[in-house]
N, CA, C and O atoms as a Tinker XYZ file with bonds, in Angstrom:
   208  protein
     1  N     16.744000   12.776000  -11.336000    73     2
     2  CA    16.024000   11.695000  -11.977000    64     1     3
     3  C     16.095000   10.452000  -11.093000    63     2     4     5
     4  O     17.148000   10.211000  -10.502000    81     3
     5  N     15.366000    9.899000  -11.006000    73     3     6
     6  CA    14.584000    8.672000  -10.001000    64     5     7
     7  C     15.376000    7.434000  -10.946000    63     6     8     9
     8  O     15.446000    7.455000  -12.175000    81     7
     9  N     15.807000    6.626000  -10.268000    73     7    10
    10  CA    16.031000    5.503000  -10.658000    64     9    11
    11  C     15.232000    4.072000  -10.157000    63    10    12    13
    12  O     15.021000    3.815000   -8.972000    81    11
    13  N     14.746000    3.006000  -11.546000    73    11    14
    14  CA    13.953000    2.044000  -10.648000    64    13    15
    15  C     14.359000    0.752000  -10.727000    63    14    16    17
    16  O     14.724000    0.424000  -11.856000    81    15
    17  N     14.410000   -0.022000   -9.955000    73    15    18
    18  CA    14.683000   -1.157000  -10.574000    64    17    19
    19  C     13.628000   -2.153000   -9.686000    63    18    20    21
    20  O     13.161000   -2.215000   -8.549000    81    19
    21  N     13.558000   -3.059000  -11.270000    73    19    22
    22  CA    12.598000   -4.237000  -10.969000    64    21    23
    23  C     12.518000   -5.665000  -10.595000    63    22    24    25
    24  O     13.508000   -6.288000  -10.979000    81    23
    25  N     11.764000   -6.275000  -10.051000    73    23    26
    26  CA    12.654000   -7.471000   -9.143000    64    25    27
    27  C     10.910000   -8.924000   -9.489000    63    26    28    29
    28  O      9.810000   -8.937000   -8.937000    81    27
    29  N     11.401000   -9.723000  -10.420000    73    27    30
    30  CA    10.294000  -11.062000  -10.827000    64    29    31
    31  C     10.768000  -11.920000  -10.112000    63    30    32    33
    32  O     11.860000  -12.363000  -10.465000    81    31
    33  N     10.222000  -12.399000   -9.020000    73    31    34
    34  CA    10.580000  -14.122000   -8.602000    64    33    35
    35  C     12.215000  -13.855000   -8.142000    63    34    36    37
    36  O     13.177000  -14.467000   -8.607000    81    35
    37  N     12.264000  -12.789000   -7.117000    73    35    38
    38  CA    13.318000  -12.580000   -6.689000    64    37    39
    39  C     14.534000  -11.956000   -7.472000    63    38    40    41
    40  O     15.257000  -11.183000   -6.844000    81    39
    41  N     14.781000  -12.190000   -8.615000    73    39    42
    42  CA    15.704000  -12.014000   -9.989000    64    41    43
    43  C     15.010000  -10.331000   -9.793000    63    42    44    45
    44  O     13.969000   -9.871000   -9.324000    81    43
    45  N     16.406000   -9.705000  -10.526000    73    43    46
    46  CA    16.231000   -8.349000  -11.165000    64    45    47
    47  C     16.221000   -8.394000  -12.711000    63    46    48    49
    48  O     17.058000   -8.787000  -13.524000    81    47
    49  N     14.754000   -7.756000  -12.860000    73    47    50
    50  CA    14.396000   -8.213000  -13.765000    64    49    51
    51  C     14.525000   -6.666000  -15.304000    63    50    52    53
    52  O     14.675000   -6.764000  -16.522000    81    51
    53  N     14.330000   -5.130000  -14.142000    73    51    54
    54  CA    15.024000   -4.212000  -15.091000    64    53    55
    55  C     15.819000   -2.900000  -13.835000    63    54    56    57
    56  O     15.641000   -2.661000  -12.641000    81    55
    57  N     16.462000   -2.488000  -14.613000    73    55    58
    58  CA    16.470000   -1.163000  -14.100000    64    57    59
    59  C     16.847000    0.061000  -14.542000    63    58    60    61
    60  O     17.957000   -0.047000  -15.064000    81    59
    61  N     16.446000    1.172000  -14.580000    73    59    62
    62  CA    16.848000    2.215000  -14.987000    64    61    63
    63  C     15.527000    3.739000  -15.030000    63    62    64    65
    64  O     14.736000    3.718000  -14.088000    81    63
    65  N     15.446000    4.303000  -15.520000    73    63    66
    66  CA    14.256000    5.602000  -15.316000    64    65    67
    67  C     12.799000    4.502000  -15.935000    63    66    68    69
    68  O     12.718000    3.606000  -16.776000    81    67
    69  N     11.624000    5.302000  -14.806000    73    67    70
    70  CA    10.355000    4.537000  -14.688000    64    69    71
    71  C     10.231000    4.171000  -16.426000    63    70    72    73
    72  O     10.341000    2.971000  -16.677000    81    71
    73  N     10.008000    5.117000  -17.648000    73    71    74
    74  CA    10.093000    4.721000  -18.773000    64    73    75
    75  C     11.246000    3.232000  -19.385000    63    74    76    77
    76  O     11.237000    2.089000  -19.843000    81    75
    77  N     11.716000    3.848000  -19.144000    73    75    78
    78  CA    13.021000    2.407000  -19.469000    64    77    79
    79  C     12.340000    1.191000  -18.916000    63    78    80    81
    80  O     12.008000    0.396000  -19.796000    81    79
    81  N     12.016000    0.801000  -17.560000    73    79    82
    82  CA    11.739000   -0.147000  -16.731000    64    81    83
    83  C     10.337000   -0.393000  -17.410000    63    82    84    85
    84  O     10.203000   -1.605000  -17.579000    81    83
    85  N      9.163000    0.365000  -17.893000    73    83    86
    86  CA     8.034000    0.222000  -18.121000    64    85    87
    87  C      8.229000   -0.187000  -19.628000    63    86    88    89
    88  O      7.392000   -1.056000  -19.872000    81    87
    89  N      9.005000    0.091000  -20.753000    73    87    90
    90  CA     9.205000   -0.617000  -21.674000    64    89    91
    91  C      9.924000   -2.020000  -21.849000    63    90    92    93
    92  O      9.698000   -2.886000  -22.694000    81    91
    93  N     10.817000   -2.007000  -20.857000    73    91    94
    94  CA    11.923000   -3.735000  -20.407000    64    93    95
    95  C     10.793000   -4.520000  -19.727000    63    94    96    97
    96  O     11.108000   -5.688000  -19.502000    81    95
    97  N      9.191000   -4.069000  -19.231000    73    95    98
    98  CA     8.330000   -5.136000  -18.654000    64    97    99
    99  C      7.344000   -5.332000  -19.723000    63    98   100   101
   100  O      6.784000   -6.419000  -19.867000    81    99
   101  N      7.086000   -4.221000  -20.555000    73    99   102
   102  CA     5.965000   -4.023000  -21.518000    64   101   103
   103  C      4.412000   -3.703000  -20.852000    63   102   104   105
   104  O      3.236000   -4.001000  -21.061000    81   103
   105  N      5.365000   -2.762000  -19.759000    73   103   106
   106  CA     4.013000   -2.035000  -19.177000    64   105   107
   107  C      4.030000   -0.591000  -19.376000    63   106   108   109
   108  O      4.815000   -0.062000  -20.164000    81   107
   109  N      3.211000    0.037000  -18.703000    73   107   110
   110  CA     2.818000    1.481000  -18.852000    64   109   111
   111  C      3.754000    2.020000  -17.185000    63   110   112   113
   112  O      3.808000    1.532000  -16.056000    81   111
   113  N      4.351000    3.225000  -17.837000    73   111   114
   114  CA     5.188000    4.184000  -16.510000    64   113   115
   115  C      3.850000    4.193000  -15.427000    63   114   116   117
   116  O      3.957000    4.361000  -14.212000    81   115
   117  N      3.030000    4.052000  -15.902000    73   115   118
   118  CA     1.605000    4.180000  -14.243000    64   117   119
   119  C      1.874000    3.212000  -13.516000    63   118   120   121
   120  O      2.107000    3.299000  -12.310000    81   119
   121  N      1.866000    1.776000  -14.441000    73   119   122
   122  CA     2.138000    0.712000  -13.631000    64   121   123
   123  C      3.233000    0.380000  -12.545000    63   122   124   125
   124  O      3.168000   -0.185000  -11.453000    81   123
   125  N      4.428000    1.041000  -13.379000    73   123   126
   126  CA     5.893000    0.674000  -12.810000    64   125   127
   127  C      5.882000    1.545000  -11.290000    63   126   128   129
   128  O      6.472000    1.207000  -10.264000    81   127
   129  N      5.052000    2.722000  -11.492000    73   127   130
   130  CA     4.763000    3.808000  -10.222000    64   129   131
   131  C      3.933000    2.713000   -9.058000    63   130   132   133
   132  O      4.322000    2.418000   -7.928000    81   131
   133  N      2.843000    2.312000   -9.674000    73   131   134
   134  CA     2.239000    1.575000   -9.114000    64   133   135
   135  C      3.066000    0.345000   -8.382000    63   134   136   137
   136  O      3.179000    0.530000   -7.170000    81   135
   137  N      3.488000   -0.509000   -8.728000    73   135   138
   138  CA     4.400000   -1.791000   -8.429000    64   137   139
   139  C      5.233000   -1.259000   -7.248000    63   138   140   141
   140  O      5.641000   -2.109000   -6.456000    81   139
   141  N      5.575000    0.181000   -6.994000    73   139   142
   142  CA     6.674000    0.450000   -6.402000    64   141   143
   143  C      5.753000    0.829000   -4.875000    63   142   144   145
   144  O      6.414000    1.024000   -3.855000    81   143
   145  N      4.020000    0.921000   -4.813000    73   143   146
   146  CA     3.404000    0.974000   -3.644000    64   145   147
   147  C      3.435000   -0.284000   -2.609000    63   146   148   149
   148  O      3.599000   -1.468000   -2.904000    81   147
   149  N      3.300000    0.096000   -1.745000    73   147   150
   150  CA     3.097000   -0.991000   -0.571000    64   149   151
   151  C      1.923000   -1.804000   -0.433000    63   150   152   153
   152  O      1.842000   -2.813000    0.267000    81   151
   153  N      0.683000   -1.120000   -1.405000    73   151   154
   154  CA     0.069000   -2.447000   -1.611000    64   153   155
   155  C      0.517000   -3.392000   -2.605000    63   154   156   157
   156  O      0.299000   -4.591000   -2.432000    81   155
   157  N      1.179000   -2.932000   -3.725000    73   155   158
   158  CA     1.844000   -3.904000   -4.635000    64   157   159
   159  C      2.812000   -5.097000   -4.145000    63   158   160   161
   160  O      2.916000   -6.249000   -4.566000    81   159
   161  N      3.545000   -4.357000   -3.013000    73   159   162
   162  CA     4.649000   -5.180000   -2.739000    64   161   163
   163  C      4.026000   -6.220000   -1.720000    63   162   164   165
   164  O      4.641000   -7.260000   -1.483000    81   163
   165  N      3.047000   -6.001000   -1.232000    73   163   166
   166  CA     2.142000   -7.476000   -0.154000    64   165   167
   167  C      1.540000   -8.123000   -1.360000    63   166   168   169
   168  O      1.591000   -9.349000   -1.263000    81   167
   169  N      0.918000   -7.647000   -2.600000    73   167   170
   170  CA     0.198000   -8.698000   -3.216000    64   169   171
   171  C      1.897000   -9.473000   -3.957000    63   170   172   173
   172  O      1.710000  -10.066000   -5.020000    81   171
   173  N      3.059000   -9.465000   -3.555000    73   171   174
   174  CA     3.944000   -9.807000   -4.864000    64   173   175
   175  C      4.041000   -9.877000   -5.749000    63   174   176   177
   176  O      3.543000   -8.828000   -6.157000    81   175
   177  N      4.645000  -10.868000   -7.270000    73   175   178
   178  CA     4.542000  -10.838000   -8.475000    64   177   179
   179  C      5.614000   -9.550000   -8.355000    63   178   180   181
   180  O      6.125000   -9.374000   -7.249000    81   179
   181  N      5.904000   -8.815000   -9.243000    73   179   182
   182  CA     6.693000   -7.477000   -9.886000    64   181   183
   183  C      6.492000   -6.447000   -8.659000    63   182   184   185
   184  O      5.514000   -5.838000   -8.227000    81   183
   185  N      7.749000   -6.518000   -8.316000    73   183   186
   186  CA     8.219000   -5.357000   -7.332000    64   185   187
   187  C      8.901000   -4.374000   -7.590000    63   186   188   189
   188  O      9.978000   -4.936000   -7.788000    81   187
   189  N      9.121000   -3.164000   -7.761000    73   187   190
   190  CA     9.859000   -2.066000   -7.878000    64   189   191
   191  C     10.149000   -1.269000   -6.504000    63   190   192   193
   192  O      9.379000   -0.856000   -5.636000    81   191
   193  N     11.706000   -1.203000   -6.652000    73   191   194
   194  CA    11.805000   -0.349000   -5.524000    64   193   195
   195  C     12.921000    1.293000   -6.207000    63   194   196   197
   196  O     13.963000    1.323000   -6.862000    81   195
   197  N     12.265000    2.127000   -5.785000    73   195   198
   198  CA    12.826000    3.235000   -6.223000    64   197   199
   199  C     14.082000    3.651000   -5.604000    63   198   200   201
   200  O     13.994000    4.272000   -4.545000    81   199
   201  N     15.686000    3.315000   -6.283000    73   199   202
   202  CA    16.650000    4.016000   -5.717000    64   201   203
   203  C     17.566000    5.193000   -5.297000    63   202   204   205
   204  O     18.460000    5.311000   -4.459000    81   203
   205  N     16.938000    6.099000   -6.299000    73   203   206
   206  CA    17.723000    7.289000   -6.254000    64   205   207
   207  C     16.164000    8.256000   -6.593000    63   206   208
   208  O     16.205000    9.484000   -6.678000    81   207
């Protein structure tokens, strides 16, 4: 199991499995997948980086 954690304005903002993280933002698990691409991370705002 994938672990994610999420990062607002530098601050960690959740972490734990894409569901967990996508309910602690009040987004959808697509999104949190999404956030964790490399186009997400050049536009900034909500970053996810996948640890395990």
């Amino acid at each position: 199991m994938k672990t994610y954690v999420a990062y607002k304005g530098g601050e960690v903002a959740a972490v734990g499995t894409k569901r967990e993280v996508a309910e602690r933002l009040g987004v959808k698990p697509s999104t949190v997948e999404w956030y964790a691409t490399p186009s997400a991370k050049r536009r900034g705002g909500t970053v996810v980086e996948v640890v395990s």
